[in-house]
Amino acid sequence: VIDARLSGYVSTISNKMNLVASHRKLVDRIEACLSKVAPNSQPPPIQLLGKSVEDQKNIADHIASRYAMRAFLLPIDFLPQAFQELNDFIRLWSREALLHQHILFIEASALEEYEKSKIALIQRSLEHIQGVVIISTFYQFTHMDRTIEMISVERPTREEQEDLWKTELGDV
């Protein structure tokens, strides 16, 4: 159960599709990155680059499953715009993430370089939110106190797609 004050911002990701082999390797890579984090330290934000937000959400959901966590989606347009409201969100989310083992997936794939105010909001969020944060965007964040782990998510190959369809659809 998530704090009711967050329910207007985030929703659960329930994207239980099987992963193709190349995406399983990315989940393994993210898991290796997270496993290197020292106790009582913050993991780096994970930035997923690629055209398919659905594939990225699926990867985030599989990361959450590996750690017995739940993944939540925060669309960029739902990120609080006012400074105090953003700080309240960061505080509330950080508490929820630590108490209940949640992962935040910020969906900002349509973010453009000219959207300076949104970039500033995201950058503040990435620097201050505690817990695992995954962001989907092509924007290259600079001048941050935290290092971002950037991972390219390629579309599945034709063979991977065929295997996935066979697995999902069976002998139809």
CSV table of C-alpha atoms in Angstrom, one decimal:
chain,number,residue,atom,x,y,z
A,1,VAL,CA,0.0,0.0,0.0
A,2,ILE,CA,1.4,3.4,-1.0
A,3,ASP,CA,0.9,6.6,0.9
A,4,ALA,CA,-2.3,8.2,-0.3
A,5,ARG,CA,-0.6,11.5,-0.9
A,6,LEU,CA,1.5,9.9,-3.7
A,7,SER,CA,-1.4,8.1,-5.4
A,8,GLY,CA,-2.1,11.2,-7.7
A,9,TYR,CA,1.5,11.1,-9.0
A,10,VAL,CA,2.4,7.4,-9.4
A,11,SER,CA,0.8,4.2,-10.6
A,12,THR,CA,2.0,0.6,-10.3
A,13,ILE,CA,3.8,-0.9,-13.3
A,14,SER,CA,2.4,-4.3,-14.0
A,15,ASN,CA,4.1,-5.3,-17.2
A,16,LYS,CA,4.7,-9.0,-16.7
A,17,MET,CA,5.8,-9.8,-20.2
A,18,ASN,CA,8.7,-12.2,-20.6
A,19,LEU,CA,12.0,-10.6,-21.4
A,20,VAL,CA,13.9,-11.3,-24.6
A,21,ALA,CA,17.5,-12.5,-24.1
A,22,SER,CA,19.1,-9.1,-24.8
A,23,HIS,CA,16.9,-7.4,-22.2
A,24,ARG,CA,17.6,-10.1,-19.6
A,25,LYS,CA,21.3,-9.2,-20.1
A,26,LEU,CA,20.4,-5.6,-19.4
A,27,VAL,CA,18.5,-6.6,-16.2
A,28,ASP,CA,21.7,-8.5,-15.2
A,29,ARG,CA,23.8,-5.4,-15.9
A,30,ILE,CA,21.5,-3.2,-13.8
A,31,GLU,CA,21.5,-5.8,-11.0
A,32,ALA,CA,25.3,-5.9,-11.0
A,33,CYS,CA,25.4,-2.1,-10.8
A,34,LEU,CA,23.0,-2.0,-7.9
A,35,SER,CA,24.8,-4.8,-6.1
A,36,LYS,CA,28.0,-2.7,-6.0
A,37,VAL,CA,26.3,0.0,-3.9
A,38,ALA,CA,27.8,0.1,-0.4
A,39,PRO,CA,25.5,-0.3,2.6
A,40,ASN,CA,23.8,2.9,3.6
A,41,SER,CA,24.7,4.5,0.3
A,42,GLN,CA,22.4,5.5,-2.5
A,43,PRO,CA,22.4,3.7,-5.8
A,44,PRO,CA,23.0,5.7,-8.9
A,45,PRO,CA,20.0,6.7,-11.0
A,46,ILE,CA,19.6,4.3,-14.0
A,47,GLN,CA,18.9,6.0,-17.3
A,48,LEU,CA,17.4,3.8,-20.0
A,49,LEU,CA,17.9,5.1,-23.5
A,50,GLY,CA,15.8,3.7,-26.3
A,51,LYS,CA,12.7,4.1,-28.4
A,52,SER,CA,10.4,1.6,-26.6
A,53,VAL,CA,9.1,2.9,-23.3
A,54,GLU,CA,7.2,-0.4,-22.9
A,55,ASP,CA,10.4,-2.4,-23.1
A,56,GLN,CA,12.0,0.0,-20.5
A,57,LYS,CA,9.0,-0.4,-18.2
A,58,ASN,CA,9.2,-4.1,-18.5
A,59,ILE,CA,12.9,-4.1,-17.6
A,60,ALA,CA,12.1,-1.9,-14.6
A,61,ASP,CA,9.4,-4.3,-13.5
A,62,HIS,CA,11.8,-7.3,-13.8
A,63,ILE,CA,14.4,-5.4,-11.8
A,64,ALA,CA,11.8,-4.9,-9.1
A,65,SER,CA,10.8,-8.5,-9.2
A,66,ARG,CA,14.4,-9.7,-8.7
A,67,TYR,CA,14.6,-7.6,-5.5
A,68,ALA,CA,11.1,-8.4,-4.3
A,69,MET,CA,10.2,-4.8,-4.9
A,70,ARG,CA,7.3,-3.0,-6.7
A,71,ALA,CA,7.9,-0.6,-9.6
A,72,PHE,CA,5.9,2.6,-9.9
A,73,LEU,CA,5.5,4.8,-12.9
A,74,LEU,CA,5.8,8.6,-12.6
A,75,PRO,CA,5.0,10.3,-16.0
A,76,ILE,CA,7.1,13.5,-16.3
A,77,ASP,CA,3.9,15.6,-16.6
A,78,PHE,CA,2.9,14.4,-13.1
A,79,LEU,CA,6.1,15.5,-11.5
A,80,PRO,CA,5.3,18.4,-9.1
A,81,GLN,CA,6.1,21.8,-10.6
A,82,ALA,CA,6.3,24.0,-7.5
A,83,PHE,CA,9.5,23.9,-5.4
A,84,GLN,CA,7.8,23.0,-2.1
A,85,GLU,CA,5.5,20.5,-3.7
A,86,LEU,CA,8.5,18.8,-5.4
A,87,ASN,CA,10.4,18.7,-2.1
A,88,ASP,CA,7.3,17.2,-0.4
A,89,PHE,CA,7.1,14.6,-3.2
A,90,ILE,CA,10.8,13.7,-2.9
A,91,ARG,CA,10.5,13.3,0.9
A,92,LEU,CA,7.4,11.2,0.7
A,93,TRP,CA,8.6,9.0,-2.1
A,94,SER,CA,12.0,8.5,-0.5
A,95,ARG,CA,10.3,7.4,2.7
A,96,GLU,CA,8.0,5.0,0.8
A,97,ALA,CA,10.9,3.6,-1.3
A,98,LEU,CA,12.9,2.8,1.8
A,99,LEU,CA,10.1,1.5,4.0
A,100,HIS,CA,8.3,-0.6,1.3
A,101,GLN,CA,11.0,-1.4,-1.2
A,102,HIS,CA,9.7,0.5,-4.2
A,103,ILE,CA,11.4,1.5,-7.5
A,104,LEU,CA,10.5,4.7,-9.2
A,105,PHE,CA,10.4,4.7,-13.0
A,106,ILE,CA,10.3,8.3,-14.3
A,107,GLU,CA,8.9,8.3,-17.9
A,108,ALA,CA,10.4,11.3,-19.6
A,109,SER,CA,11.0,9.9,-23.1
A,110,ALA,CA,9.4,12.9,-24.8
A,111,LEU,CA,11.6,15.5,-22.9
A,112,GLU,CA,13.1,18.0,-25.1
A,113,GLU,CA,16.3,20.0,-24.5
A,114,TYR,CA,14.4,23.3,-24.6
A,115,GLU,CA,12.2,22.3,-21.6
A,116,LYS,CA,14.5,23.8,-19.1
A,117,SER,CA,12.1,23.9,-16.2
A,118,LYS,CA,11.2,20.1,-16.5
A,119,ILE,CA,14.9,19.3,-16.8
A,120,ALA,CA,15.6,21.2,-13.6
A,121,LEU,CA,12.8,19.4,-11.8
A,122,ILE,CA,14.0,16.0,-13.0
A,123,GLN,CA,17.6,16.8,-12.1
A,124,ARG,CA,16.6,17.9,-8.6
A,125,SER,CA,14.6,14.7,-8.2
A,126,LEU,CA,17.4,12.4,-9.5
A,127,GLU,CA,19.8,14.1,-7.0
A,128,HIS,CA,17.6,13.9,-4.0
A,129,ILE,CA,15.2,10.9,-4.2
A,130,GLN,CA,16.5,8.0,-2.2
A,131,GLY,CA,16.2,4.4,-3.4
A,132,VAL,CA,16.3,3.0,-6.9
A,133,VAL,CA,15.3,5.4,-9.6
A,134,ILE,CA,15.1,4.5,-13.3
A,135,ILE,CA,14.4,7.2,-15.9
A,136,SER,CA,13.5,6.9,-19.5
A,137,THR,CA,14.8,9.8,-21.5
A,138,PHE,CA,17.4,10.7,-24.2
A,139,TYR,CA,18.3,13.9,-22.5
A,140,GLN,CA,21.9,13.9,-21.2
A,141,PHE,CA,22.0,15.2,-17.7
A,142,THR,CA,25.2,17.2,-16.8
A,143,HIS,CA,26.4,19.0,-13.7
A,144,MET,CA,24.9,16.5,-11.3
A,145,ASP,CA,26.2,15.5,-7.9
A,146,ARG,CA,25.2,11.8,-8.6
A,147,THR,CA,26.6,9.7,-11.4
A,148,ILE,CA,24.0,8.3,-13.7
A,149,GLU,CA,24.3,4.8,-15.1
A,150,MET,CA,23.2,5.0,-18.7
A,151,ILE,CA,22.0,1.9,-20.5
A,152,SER,CA,20.9,1.6,-24.1
A,153,VAL,CA,17.8,-0.5,-24.6
A,154,GLU,CA,17.6,-1.8,-28.2
A,155,ARG,CA,14.5,-3.2,-29.8
A,156,PRO,CA,14.4,-7.0,-29.7
A,157,THR,CA,15.9,-8.7,-32.8
A,158,ARG,CA,13.5,-10.4,-35.2
A,159,GLU,CA,14.5,-13.8,-33.8
A,160,GLU,CA,13.9,-12.5,-30.2
A,161,GLN,CA,10.5,-11.2,-31.2
A,162,GLU,CA,9.5,-14.5,-32.8
A,163,ASP,CA,10.6,-16.4,-29.7
A,164,LEU,CA,8.6,-14.0,-27.5
A,165,TRP,CA,5.5,-14.3,-29.6
A,166,LYS,CA,5.7,-18.1,-29.5
A,167,THR,CA,6.1,-18.0,-25.8
A,168,GLU,CA,3.3,-15.5,-25.2
A,169,LEU,CA,0.8,-16.9,-27.7
A,170,GLY,CA,1.7,-20.6,-27.5
A,171,ASP,CA,0.5,-22.8,-30.4
A,172,VAL,CA,-2.2,-20.5,-31.8
